[in-house]
Tab-separated table of C-alpha atoms in Angstrom:
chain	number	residue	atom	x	y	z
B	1040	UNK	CA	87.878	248.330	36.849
B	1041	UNK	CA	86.864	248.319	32.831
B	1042	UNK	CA	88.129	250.961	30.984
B	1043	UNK	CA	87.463	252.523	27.089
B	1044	UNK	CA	90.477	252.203	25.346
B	1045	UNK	CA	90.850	253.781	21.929
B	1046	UNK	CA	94.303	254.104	20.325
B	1047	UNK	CA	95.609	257.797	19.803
B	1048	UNK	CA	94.330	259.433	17.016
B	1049	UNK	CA	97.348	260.476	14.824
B	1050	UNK	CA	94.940	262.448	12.333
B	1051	UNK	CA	95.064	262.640	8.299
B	1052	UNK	CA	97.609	265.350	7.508
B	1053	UNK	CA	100.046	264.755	5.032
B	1054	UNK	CA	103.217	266.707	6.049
B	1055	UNK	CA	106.460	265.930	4.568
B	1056	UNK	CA	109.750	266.741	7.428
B	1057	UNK	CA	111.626	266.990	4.738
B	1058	UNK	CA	109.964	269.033	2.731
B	1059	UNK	CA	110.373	266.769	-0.323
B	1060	UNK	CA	109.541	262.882	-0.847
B	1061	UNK	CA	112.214	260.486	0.357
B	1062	UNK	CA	112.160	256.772	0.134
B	1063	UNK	CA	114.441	255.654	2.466
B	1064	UNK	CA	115.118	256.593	6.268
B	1065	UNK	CA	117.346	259.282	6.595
B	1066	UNK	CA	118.661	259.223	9.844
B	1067	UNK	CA	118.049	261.828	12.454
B	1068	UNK	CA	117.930	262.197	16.338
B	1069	UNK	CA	115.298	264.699	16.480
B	1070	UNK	CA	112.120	262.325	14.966
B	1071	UNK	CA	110.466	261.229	17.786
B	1072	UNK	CA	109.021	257.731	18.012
B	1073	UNK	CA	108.017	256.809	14.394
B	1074	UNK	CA	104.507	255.765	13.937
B	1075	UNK	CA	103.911	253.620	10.107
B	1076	UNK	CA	101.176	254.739	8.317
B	1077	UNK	CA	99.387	252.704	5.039
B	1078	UNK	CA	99.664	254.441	2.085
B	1079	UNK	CA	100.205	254.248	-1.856
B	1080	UNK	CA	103.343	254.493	-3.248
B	1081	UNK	CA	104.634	257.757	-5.848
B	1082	UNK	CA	104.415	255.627	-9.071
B	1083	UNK	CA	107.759	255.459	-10.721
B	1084	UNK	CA	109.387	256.009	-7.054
B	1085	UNK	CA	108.943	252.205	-5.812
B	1086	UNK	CA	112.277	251.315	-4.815
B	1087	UNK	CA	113.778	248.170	-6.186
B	1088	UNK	CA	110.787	247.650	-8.148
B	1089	UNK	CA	110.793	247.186	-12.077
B	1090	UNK	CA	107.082	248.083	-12.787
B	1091	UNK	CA	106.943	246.247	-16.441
B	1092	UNK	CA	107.514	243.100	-14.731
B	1093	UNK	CA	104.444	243.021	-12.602
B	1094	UNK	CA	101.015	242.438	-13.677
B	1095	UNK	CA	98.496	244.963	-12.729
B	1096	UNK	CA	96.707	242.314	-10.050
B	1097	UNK	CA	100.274	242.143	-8.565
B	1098	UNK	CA	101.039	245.674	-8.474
B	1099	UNK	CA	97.793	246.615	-6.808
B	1100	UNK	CA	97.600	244.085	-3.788
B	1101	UNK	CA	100.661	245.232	-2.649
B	1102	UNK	CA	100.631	249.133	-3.495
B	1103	UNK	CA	97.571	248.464	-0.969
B	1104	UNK	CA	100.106	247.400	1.539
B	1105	UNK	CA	102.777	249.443	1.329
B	1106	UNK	CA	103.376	251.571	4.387
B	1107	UNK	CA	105.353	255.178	5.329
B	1108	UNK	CA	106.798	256.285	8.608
B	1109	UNK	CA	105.929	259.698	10.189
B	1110	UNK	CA	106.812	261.537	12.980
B	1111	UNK	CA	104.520	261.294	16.300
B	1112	UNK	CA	102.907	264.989	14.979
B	1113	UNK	CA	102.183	263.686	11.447
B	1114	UNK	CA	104.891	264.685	9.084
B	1115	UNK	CA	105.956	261.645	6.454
B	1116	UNK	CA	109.686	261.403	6.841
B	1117	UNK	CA	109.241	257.985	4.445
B	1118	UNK	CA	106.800	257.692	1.673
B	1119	UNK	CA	105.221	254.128	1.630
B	1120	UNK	CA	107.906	251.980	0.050
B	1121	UNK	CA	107.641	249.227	2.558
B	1122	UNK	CA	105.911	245.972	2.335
B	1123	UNK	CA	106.182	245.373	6.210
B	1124	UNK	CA	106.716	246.850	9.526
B	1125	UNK	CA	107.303	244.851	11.999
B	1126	UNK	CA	107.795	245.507	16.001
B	1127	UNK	CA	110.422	243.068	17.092
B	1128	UNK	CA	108.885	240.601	20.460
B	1129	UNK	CA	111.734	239.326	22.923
B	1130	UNK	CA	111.833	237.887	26.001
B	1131	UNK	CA	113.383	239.718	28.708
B	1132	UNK	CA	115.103	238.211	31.866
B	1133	UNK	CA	112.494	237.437	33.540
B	1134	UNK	CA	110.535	235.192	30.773
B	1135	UNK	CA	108.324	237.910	29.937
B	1136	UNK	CA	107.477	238.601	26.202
B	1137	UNK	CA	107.572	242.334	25.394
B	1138	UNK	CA	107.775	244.681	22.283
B	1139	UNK	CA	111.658	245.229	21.811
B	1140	UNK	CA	112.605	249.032	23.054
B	1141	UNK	CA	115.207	249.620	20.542
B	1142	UNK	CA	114.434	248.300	17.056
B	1143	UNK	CA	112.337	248.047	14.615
B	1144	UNK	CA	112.331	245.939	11.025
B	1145	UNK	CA	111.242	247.222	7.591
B	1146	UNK	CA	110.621	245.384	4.778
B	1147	UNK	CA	110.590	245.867	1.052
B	1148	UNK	CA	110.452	243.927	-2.360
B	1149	UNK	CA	114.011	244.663	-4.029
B	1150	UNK	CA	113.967	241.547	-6.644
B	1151	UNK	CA	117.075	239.003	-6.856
B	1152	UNK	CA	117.154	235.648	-5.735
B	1153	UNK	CA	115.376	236.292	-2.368
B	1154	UNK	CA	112.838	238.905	-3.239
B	1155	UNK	CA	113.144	240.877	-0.557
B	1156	UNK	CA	115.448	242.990	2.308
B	1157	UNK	CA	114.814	244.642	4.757
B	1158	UNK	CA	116.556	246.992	6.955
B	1159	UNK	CA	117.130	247.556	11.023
B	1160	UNK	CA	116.637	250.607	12.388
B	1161	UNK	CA	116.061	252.324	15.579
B	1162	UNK	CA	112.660	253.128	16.579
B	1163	UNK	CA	113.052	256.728	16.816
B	1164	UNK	CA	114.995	256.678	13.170
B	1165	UNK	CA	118.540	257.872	14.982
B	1166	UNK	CA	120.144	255.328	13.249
B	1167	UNK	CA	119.657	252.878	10.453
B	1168	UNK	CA	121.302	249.893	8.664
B	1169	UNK	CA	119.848	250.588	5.142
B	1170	UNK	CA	117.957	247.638	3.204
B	1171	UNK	CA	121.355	245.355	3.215
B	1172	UNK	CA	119.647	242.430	5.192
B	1173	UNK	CA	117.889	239.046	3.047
B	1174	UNK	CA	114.817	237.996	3.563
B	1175	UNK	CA	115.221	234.396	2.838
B	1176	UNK	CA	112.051	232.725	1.202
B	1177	UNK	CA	110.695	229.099	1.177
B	1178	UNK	CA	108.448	227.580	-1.912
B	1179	UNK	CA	105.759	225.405	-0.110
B	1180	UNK	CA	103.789	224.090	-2.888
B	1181	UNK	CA	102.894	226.574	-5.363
B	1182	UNK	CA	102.684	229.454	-2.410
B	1183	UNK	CA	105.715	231.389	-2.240
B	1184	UNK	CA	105.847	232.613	1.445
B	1185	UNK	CA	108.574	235.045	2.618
B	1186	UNK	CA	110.753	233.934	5.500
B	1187	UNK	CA	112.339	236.734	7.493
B	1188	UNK	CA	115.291	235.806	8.962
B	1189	UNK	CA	116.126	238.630	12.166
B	1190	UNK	CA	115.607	237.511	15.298
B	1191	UNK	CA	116.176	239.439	19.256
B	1192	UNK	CA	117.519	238.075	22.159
B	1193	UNK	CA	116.651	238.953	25.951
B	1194	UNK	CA	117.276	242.803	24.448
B	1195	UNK	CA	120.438	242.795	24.244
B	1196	UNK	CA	121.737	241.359	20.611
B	1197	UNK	CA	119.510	241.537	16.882
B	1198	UNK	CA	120.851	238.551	14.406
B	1199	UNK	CA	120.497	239.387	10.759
B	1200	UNK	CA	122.011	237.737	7.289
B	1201	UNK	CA	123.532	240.223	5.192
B	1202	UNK	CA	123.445	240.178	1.770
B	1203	UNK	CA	127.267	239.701	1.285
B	1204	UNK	CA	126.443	236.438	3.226
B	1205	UNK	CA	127.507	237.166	6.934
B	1206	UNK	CA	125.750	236.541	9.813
B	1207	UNK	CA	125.727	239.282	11.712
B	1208	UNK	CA	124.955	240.263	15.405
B	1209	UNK	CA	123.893	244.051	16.136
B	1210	UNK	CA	123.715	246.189	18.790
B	1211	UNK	CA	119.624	247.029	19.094
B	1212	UNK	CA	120.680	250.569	20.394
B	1213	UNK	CA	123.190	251.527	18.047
B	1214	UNK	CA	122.633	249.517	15.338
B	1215	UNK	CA	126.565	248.795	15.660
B	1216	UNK	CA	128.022	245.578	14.583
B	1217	UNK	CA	129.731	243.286	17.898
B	1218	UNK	CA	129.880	240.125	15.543
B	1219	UNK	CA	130.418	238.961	11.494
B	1220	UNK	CA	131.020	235.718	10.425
B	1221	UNK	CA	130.697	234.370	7.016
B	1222	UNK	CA	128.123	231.559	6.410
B	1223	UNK	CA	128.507	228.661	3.934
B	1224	UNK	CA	125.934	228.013	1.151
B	1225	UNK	CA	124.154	231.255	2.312
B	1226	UNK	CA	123.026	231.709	-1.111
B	1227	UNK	CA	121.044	228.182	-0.721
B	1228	UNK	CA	120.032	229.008	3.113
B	1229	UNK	CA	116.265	228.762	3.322
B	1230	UNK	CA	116.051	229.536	7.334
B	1231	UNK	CA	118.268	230.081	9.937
B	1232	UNK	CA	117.896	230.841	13.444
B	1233	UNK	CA	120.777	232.022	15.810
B	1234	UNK	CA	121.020	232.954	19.921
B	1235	UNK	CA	123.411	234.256	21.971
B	1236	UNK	CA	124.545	232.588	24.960
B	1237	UNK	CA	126.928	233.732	27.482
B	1238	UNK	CA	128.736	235.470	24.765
B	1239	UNK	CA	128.932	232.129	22.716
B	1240	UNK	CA	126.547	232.202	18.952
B	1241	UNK	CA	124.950	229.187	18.244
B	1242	UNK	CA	123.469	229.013	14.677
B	1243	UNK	CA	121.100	226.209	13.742
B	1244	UNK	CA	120.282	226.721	9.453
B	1245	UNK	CA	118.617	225.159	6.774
B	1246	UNK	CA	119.426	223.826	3.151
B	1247	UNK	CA	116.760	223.015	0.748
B	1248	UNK	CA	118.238	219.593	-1.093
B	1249	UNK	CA	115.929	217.626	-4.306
B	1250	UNK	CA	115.573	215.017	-1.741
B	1251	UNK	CA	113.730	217.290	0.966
B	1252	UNK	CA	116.487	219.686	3.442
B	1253	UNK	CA	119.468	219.575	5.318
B	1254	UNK	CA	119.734	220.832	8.789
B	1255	UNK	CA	123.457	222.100	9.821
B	1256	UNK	CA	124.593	223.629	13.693
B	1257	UNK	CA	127.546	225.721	14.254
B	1258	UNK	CA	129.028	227.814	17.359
B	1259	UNK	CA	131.187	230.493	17.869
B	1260	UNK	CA	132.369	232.888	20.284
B	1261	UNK	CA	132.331	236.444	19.768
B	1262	UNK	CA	135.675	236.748	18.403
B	1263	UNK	CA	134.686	234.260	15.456
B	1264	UNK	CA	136.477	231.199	16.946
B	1265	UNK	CA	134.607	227.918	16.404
B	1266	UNK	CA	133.330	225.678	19.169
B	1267	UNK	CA	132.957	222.409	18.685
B	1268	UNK	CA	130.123	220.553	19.257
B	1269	UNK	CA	129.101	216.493	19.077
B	1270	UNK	CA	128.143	215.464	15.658
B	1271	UNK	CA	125.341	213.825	16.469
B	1272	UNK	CA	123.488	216.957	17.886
B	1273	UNK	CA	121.199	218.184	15.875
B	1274	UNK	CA	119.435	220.784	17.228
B	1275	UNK	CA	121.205	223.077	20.259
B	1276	UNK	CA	119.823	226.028	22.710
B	1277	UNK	CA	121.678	228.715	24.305
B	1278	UNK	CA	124.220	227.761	26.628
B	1279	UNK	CA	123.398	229.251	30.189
B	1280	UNK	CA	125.102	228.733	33.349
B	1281	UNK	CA	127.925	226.399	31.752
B	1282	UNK	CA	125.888	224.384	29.592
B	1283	UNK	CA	123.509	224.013	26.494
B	1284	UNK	CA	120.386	222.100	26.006
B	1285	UNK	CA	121.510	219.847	22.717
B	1286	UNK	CA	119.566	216.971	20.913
B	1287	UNK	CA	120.206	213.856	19.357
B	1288	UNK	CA	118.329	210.674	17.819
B	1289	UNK	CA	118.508	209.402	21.392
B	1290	UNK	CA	117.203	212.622	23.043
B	1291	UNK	CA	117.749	215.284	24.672
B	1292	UNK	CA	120.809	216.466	26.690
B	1293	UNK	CA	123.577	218.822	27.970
B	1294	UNK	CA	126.736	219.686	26.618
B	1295	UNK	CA	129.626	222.102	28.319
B	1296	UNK	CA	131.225	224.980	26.212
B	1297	UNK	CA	133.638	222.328	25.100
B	1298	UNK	CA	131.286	220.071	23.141
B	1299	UNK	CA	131.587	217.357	26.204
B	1300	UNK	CA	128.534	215.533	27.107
B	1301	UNK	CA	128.206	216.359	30.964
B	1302	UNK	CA	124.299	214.638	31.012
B	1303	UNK	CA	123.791	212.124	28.496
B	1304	UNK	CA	120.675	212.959	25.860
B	1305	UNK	CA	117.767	210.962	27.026
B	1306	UNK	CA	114.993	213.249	27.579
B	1307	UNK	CA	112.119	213.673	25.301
B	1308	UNK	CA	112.889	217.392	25.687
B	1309	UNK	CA	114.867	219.914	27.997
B	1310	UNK	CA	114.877	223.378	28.982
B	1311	UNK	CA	117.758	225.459	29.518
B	1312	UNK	CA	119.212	226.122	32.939
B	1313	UNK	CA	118.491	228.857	35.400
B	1314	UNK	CA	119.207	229.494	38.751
B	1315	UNK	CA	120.638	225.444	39.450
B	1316	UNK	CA	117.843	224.137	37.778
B	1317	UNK	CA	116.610	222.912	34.252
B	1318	UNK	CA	113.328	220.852	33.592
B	1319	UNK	CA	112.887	218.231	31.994
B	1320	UNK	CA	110.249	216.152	29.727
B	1321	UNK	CA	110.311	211.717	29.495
B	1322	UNK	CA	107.262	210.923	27.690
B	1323	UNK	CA	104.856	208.601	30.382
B	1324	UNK	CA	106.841	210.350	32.790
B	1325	UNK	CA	105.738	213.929	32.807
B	1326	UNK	CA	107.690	217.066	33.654
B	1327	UNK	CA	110.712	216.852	36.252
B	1328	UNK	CA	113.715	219.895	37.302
B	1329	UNK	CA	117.019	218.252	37.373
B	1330	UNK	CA	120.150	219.831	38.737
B	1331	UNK	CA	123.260	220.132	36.754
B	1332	UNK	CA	124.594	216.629	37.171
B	1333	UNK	CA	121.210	215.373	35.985
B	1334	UNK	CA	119.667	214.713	39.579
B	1335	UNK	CA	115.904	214.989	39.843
B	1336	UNK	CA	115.066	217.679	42.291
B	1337	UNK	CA	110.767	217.185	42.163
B	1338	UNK	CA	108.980	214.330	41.891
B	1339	UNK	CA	107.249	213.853	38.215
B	1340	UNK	CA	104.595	216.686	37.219
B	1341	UNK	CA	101.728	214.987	34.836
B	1342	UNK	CA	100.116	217.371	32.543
B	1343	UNK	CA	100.524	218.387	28.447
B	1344	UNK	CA	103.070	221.961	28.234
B	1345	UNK	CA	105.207	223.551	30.772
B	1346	UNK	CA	106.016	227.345	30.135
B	1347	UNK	CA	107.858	229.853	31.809
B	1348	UNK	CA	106.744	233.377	32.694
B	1349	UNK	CA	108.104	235.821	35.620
B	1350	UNK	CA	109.531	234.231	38.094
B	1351	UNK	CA	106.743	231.233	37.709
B	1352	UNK	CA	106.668	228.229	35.829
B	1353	UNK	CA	103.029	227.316	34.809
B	1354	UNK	CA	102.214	224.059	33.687
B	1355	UNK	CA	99.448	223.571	31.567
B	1356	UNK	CA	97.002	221.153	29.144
B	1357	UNK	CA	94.195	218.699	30.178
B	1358	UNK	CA	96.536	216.142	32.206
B	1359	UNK	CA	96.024	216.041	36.223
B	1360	UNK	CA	98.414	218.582	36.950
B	1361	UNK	CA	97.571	221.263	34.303
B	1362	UNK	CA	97.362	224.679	36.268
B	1363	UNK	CA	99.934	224.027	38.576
B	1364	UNK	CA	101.974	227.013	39.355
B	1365	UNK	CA	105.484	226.982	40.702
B	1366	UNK	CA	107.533	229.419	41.920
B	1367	UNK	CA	111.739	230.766	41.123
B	1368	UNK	CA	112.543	227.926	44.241
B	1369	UNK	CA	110.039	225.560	42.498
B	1370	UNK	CA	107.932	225.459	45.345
B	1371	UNK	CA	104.028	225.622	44.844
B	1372	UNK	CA	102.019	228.554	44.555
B	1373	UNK	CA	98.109	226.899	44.285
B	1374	UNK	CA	96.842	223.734	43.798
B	1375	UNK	CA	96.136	222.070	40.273
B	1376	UNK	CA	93.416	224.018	38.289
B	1377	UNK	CA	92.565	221.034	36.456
B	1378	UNK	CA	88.990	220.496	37.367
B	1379	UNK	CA	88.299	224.115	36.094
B	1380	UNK	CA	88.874	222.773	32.139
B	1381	UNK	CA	91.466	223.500	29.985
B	1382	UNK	CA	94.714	226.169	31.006
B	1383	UNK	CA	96.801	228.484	28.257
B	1384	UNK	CA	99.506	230.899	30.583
B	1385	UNK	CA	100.199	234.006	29.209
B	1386	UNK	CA	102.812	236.528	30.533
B	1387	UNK	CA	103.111	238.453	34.157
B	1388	UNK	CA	102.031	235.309	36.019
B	1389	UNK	CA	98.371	235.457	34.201
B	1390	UNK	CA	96.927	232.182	32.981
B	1391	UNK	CA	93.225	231.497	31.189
B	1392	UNK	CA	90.865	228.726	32.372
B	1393	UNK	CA	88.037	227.655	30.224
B	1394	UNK	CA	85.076	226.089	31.909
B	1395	UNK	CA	81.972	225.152	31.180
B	1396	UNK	CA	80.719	227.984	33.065
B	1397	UNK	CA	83.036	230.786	31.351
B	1398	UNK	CA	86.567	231.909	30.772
B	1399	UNK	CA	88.114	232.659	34.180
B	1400	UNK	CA	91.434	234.735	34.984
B	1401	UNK	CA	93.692	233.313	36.843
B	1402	UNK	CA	96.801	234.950	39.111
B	1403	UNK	CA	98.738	232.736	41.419
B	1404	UNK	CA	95.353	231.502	43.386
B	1405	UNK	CA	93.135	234.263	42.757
B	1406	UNK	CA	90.487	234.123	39.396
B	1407	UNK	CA	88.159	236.634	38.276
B	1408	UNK	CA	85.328	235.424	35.588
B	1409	UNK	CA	85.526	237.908	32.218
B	1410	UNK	CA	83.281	239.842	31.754
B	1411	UNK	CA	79.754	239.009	29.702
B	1412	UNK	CA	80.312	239.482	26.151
B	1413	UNK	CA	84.188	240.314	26.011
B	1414	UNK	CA	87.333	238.156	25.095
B	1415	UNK	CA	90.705	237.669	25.701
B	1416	UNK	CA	93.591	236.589	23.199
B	1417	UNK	CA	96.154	234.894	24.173
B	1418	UNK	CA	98.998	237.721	23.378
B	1419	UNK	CA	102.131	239.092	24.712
B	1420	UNK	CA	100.804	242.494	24.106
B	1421	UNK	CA	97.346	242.204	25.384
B	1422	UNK	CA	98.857	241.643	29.057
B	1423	UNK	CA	100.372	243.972	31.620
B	1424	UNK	CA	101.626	243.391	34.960
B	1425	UNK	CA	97.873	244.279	36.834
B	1426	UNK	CA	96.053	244.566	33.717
B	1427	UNK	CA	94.834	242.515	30.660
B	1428	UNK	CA	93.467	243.910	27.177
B	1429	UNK	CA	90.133	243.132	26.713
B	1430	UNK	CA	87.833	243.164	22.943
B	1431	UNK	CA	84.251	243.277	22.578
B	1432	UNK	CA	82.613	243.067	19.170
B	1433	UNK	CA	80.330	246.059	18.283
B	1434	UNK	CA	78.317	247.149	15.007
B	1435	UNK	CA	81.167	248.958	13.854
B	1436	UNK	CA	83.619	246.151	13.974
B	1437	UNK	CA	85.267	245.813	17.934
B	1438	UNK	CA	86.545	247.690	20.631
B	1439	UNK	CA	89.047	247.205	23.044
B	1440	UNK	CA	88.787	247.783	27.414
B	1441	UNK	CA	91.942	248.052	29.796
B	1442	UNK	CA	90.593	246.175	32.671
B	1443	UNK	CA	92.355	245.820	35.979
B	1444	UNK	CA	90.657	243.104	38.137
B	1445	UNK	CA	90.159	243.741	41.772
């Protein structure tokens, strides 16, 4: 079934809740989802801008991109002060990729040493952080790209740098802090990127050096007590079900919440463990699930990427294997799609097949051929459970079609 699909239409109105312009996000619990709308910013009530020090090109590429918030029936409860708004994407329990329930980031230009902040709030506006987060920036050349450093986990924890320098872990509903910890050198951070694991932070960040950057791990547990961890690990995943995914020189391998090697790194790359099982990469080797004493539990599986979504894992590429689809008790669900062409997965179990007669649709061991003249992107929001999001270029730019296969 192929259905229009046209985003709601909000209408132009300009209706202020408050009555008067405001330029930050009062919090209330009686907003409604808040929809951002593009607009131009009051001049002279930019916040954290200093207009003498911009030149006019400046100042008018990004008043063009400044956005508001509204309420669901049009009124502006923020003018456009913003620089970005941006839906937070986690992955819930079962692997799938989603747009986070609770939260939402906002962005804005506030000078300093990092530019930028940006603030945390909930999606409805019932509660906010304020603009107290950094936005930590890289220089790549002569581009100056920002680098925003919040990231979800599995819905259940947001981790943000405040200004003040702490790393802190938030409650997505509330907005309430459950964890603070002070960072070293945060002023010289150029990227971090923290997870929670069975109630243990890991934090993996980055120093910018004059000989190129610096790459530091450290662990905690929620009451701010360090973990240790090998010195020789380098990079370090979650810990789940007792242990964490952590690589060296050598290669990958798993450590137990004590730092203690339990399965020596020498994979060319590992996967965290779920229900008894991780997999596991050897280059010339393929794709193997070990248990947690490092015995192999399948034989080798020969194809390019491996990625987990639902309850399946779905292996991909142009290798012999690519297509394969296994199951949560790693047992096949079809054969190897490999003679089709190449295979991307995307979420709910769906996976794309291009051939040289078409894209197909694939589910488990059914495909459907898309339709003439429409495409499919590869996105965590173009994808539901028995539907995909379809686009079709017309003379007015594109359109998009629900369409349900049957």
């Amino acid at each position: 079934k192929l259905e229009p699909y046209t985003p709601a239409d909000r209408g132009e109105v300009y209706i202020r809740y408050w009555g008067e312009p405001r330029f930050t996000l009062t919090p209330s619990p009686d907003y409604g989802p808040l929809v951002a709308f593009r607009g131009s910013a009051v001049t002279g009530h930019m916040v954290g801008w200093d207009l003498q020090e911009w030149s006019d090109d400046i100042y008018y590429s990004m008043t063009d991109r400044l956005y508001g918030l509204m309420t669901p029936d049009g009124k502006v409860v923020v003018e456009p002060v913003y620089n970005d708004v941006t839906d937070i994407v986690v992955k819930d329990e079962t692997g799938r990729y989603d747009t986070y329930p609770g939260a939402r980031v906002y962005t804005q230009y506030a000078g300093g040493p990092h530019r930028y902040r940006y603030t945390v709030s909930a999606t409805d506006g019932s509660w906010t952080t304020g603009p107290v987060f950094i936005a930590l920036s890289d220089t790549i050349g002569d581009e100056y790209e920002p680098y925003f450093g919040y990231y979800g986990y599995d819905g259940e924890a947001l981790f943000a740098l405040r200004e003040d320098g702490y790393l802190i872990l938030l409650d997505p509903y509330t907005g309430q802090e459950k964890f603070a910890q002070p960072l070293p050198e945060y002023q010289d951070i150029s990227a971090f990127s923290a997870d929670l694991g069975e109630d243990l932070v890991t934090l993996s960040y980055t120093i910018n050096t004059p000989d190129g950057y610096t790459t530091h791990l450290l662990c905690w547990d929620l009451a701010g007590n360090s973990v240790a961890l090998p010195p020789e690990v380098n990079i370090l995943w979650p810990y789940s079900e007792g242990l964490a995914a952590a690589r060296t020189d050598s290669g990958w391998g798993y450590i137990d919440r004590d730092g203690r090697w339990i399965i020596s790194p020498q994979y060319t790359y590992a996967y965290s463990f779920e229900n008894g099982h991780a997999l596991v990469e050897n280059s010339g080797e393929g794709y193997f699930f070990i248990n947690p004493r490092g015995k192999p539990l399948t034989d080798p599986i020969n194809t390019d990427h491996a990625q987990r979504t639902g309850e399946y894992w779905i292996f991909t590429g142009y290798k012999w294997d690519a297509g394969l689809v296994l199951d949560g008790n790693l047992q096949p669900v079809n054969s190897p799609l490999l003679h089709q062409g190449y295979v991307s997965v995307m979420d709910y179990g769906w996976a794309i097949v291009s051939t040289d007669n078409g894209i197909l649709l694939v589910k488990g061991t059914e495909s459907w051929p898309i339709p003439d003249g429409f495409y499919l992107y590869s996105n965590p929001m173009n994808v539901r459970e028995h539907s995909v999001l379809l686009t079709r270029d017309d003379e007015s730019g594109y359109e998009q079609w629900r369409w349900t296969p049957t």
